[in-house]
Coordinates of C-alpha atoms in Angstrom, one line a residue:
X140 CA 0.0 0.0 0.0
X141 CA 1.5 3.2 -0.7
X142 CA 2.6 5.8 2.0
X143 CA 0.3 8.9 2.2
X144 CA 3.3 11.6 2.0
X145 CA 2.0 14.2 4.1
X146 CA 3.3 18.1 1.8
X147 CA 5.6 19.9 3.6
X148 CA 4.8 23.8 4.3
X149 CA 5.6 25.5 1.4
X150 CA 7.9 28.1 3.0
X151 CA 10.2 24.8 4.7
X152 CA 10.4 23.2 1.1
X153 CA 11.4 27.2 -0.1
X154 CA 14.4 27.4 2.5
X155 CA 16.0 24.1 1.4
X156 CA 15.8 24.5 -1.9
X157 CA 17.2 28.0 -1.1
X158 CA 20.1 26.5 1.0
X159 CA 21.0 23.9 -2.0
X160 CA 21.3 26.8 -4.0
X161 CA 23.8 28.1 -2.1
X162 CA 27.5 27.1 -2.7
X163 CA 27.8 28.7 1.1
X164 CA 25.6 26.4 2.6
X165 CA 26.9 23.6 0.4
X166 CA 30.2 24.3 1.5
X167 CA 30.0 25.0 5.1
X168 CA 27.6 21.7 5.3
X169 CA 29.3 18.8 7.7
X170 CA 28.6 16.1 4.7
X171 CA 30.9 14.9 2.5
X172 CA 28.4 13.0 0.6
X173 CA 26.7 16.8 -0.1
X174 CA 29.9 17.8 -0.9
X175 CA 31.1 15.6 -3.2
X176 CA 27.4 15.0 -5.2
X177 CA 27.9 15.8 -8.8
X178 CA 24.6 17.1 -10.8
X179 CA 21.2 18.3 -9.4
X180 CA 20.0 18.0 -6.0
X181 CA 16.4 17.6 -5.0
X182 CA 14.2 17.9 -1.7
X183 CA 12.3 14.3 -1.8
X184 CA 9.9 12.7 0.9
X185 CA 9.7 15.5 3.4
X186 CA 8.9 14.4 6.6
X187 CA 7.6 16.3 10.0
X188 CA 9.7 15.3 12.6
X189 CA 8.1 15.1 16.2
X190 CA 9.6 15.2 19.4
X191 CA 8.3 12.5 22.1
X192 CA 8.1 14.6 25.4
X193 CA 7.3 13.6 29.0
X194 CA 7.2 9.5 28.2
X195 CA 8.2 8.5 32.0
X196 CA 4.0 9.9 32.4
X197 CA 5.3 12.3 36.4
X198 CA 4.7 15.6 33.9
X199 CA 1.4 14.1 32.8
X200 CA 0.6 11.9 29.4
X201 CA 3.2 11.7 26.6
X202 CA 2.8 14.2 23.8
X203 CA 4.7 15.2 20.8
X204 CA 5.2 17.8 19.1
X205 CA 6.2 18.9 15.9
X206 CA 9.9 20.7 15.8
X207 CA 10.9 20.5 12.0
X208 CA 10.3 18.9 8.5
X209 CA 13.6 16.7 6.9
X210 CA 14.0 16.4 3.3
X211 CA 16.1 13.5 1.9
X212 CA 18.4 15.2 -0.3
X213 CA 18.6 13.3 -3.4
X214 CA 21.2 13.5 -6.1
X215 CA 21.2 11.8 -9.5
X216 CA 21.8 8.4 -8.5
X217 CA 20.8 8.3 -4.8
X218 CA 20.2 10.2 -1.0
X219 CA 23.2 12.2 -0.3
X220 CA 22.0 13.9 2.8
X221 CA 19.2 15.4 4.7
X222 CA 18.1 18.6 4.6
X223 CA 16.1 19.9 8.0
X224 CA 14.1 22.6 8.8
X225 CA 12.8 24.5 12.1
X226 CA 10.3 26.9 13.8
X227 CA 10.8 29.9 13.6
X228 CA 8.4 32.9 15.2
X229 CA 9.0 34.1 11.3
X230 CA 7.3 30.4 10.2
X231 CA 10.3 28.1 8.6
X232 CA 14.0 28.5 8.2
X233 CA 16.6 26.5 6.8
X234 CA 18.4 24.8 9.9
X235 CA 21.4 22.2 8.8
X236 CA 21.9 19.7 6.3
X237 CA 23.0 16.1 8.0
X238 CA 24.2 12.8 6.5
X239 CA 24.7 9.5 9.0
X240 CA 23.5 5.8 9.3
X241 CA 19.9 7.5 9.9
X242 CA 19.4 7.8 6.1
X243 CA 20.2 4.6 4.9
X244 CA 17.9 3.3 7.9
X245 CA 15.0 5.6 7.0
X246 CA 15.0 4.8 3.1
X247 CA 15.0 0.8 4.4
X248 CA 12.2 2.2 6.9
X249 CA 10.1 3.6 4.4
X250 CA 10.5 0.8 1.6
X251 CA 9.2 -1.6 4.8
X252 CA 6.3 0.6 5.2
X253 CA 5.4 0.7 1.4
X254 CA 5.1 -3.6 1.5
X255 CA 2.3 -2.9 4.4
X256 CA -1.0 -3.5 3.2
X257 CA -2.5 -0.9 5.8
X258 CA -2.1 2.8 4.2
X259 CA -0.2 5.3 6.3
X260 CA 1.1 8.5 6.8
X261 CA 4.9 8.4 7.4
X262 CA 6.6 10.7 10.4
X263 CA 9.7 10.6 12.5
X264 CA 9.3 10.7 16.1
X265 CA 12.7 11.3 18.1
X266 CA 13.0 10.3 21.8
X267 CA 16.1 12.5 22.6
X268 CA 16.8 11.0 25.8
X269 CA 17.5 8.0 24.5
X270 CA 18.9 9.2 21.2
X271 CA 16.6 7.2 19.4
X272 CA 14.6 8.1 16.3
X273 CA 11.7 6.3 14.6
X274 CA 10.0 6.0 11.6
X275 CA 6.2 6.9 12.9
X276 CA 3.5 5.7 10.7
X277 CA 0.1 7.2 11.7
X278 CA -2.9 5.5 11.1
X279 CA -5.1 8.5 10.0
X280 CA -3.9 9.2 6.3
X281 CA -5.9 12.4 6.5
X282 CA -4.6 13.7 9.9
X283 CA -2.8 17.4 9.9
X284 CA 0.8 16.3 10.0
X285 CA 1.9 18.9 12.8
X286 CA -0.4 17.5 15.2
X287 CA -1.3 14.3 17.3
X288 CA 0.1 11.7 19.9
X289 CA 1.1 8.5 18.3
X290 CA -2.2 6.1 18.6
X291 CA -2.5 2.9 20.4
X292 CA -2.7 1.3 16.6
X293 CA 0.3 3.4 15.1
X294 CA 3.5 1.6 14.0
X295 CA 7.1 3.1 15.3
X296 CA 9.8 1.7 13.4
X297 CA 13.1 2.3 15.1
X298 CA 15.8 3.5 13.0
X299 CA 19.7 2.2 13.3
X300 CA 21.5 2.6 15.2
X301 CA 18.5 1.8 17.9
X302 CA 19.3 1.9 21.7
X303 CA 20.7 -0.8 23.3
X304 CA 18.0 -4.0 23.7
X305 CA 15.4 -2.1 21.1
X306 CA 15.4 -4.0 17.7
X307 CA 15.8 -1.9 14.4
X308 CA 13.6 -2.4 12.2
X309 CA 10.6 -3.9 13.7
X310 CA 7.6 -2.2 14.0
X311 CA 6.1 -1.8 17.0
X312 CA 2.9 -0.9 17.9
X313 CA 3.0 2.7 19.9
X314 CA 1.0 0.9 22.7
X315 CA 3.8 -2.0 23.0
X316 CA 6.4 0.4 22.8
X317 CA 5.4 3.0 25.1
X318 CA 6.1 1.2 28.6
X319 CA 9.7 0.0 27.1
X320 CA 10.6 3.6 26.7
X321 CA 9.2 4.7 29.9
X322 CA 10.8 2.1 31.9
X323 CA 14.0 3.3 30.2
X324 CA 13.9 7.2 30.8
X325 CA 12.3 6.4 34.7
X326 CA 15.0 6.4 37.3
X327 CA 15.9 4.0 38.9
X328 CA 15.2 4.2 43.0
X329 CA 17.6 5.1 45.4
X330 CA 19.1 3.1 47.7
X331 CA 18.7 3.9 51.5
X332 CA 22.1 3.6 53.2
X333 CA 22.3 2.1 56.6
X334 CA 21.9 4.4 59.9

């Protein structure tokens, strides 16, 4: 079933391609593969990328919430690098172009997601303090792509390098995943030391 690409905000798909057009930008980039890429380079699959907040549930329920869109960067033959965009009070602005195992693992994400035969609408979902990103599939094809916790039903793929004891890879329903994480990010108890 194909993925339901959700389009990226017309001012976020503006600043990369502005950024690409700038030797600059190209230049200063920390990615080789940028760098080096010979012919023309194009802004493909954006993607909004959420944050997961507040998972260990002592600030209240988990929530995302949306802090960018990433753009593979594609040159003629393949991804190169990734192109990401922020928030600003202005609306969006070019923030950094990145390169790393995460695009290999998102492409292999995303052509796992395509063999599905339930449609979905593709998102990464970070958990920072665990330095862990997924690939989010959202059940609701239709849904604003800026907004919404991940469902009981949605699928988080976990994208290599995954934290220690988390399998990349496999899906995981939201539901099954969320008390993994929040036993990972809850402290452990202290110990009371003898009087």
């Amino acid at each position: 079933m194909p993925l339901h690409v959700p389009p990226a905000p017309a001012p976020a798909l503006r600043s990369v391609l502005s950024a690409l057009g700038s030797p600059s930008a190209v230049r200063e980039a920390r990615t080789p593969s940028l760098k080096a890429a010979q012919g023309p380079l194009t802004p493909d699959l954006p993607l909004p990328v959420h944050v997961l907040e507040q998972v260990t549930g002592r600030g209240g329920a988990p929530r995302s919430r949306l802090t960018g869109w990433r753009f593979l960067i594609r040159g003629t033959e393949r991804v190169v690098a990734a192109g990401e965009t922020v928030r600003t009070a202005d609306g969006w602005a070019f923030a950094y172009f990145c390169e790393g195992p995460y695009l290999a693992s998102t492409e292999r994400a995303l052509r796992q997601a395509e063999a599905l035969a339930t449609p979905y609408q593709p998102r990464l979902l970070s958990v920072p303090e665990l330095y862990m990103l997924t690939l989010w599939l959202h059940g609701d094809v239709t849904a604003d792509a800026s907004s919404g916790l991940p469902g009981p039903g949605d699928l988080l793929v976990p994208l290599a390098p995954a934290p220690p004891g988390i399998a990349a890879h496999r899906p995981h329903r939201f539901a099954e995943l969320l008390p993994v994480l929040t036993l990972r990010l809850t402290p452990a108890p202290l110990l009371k030391t003898p009087a």
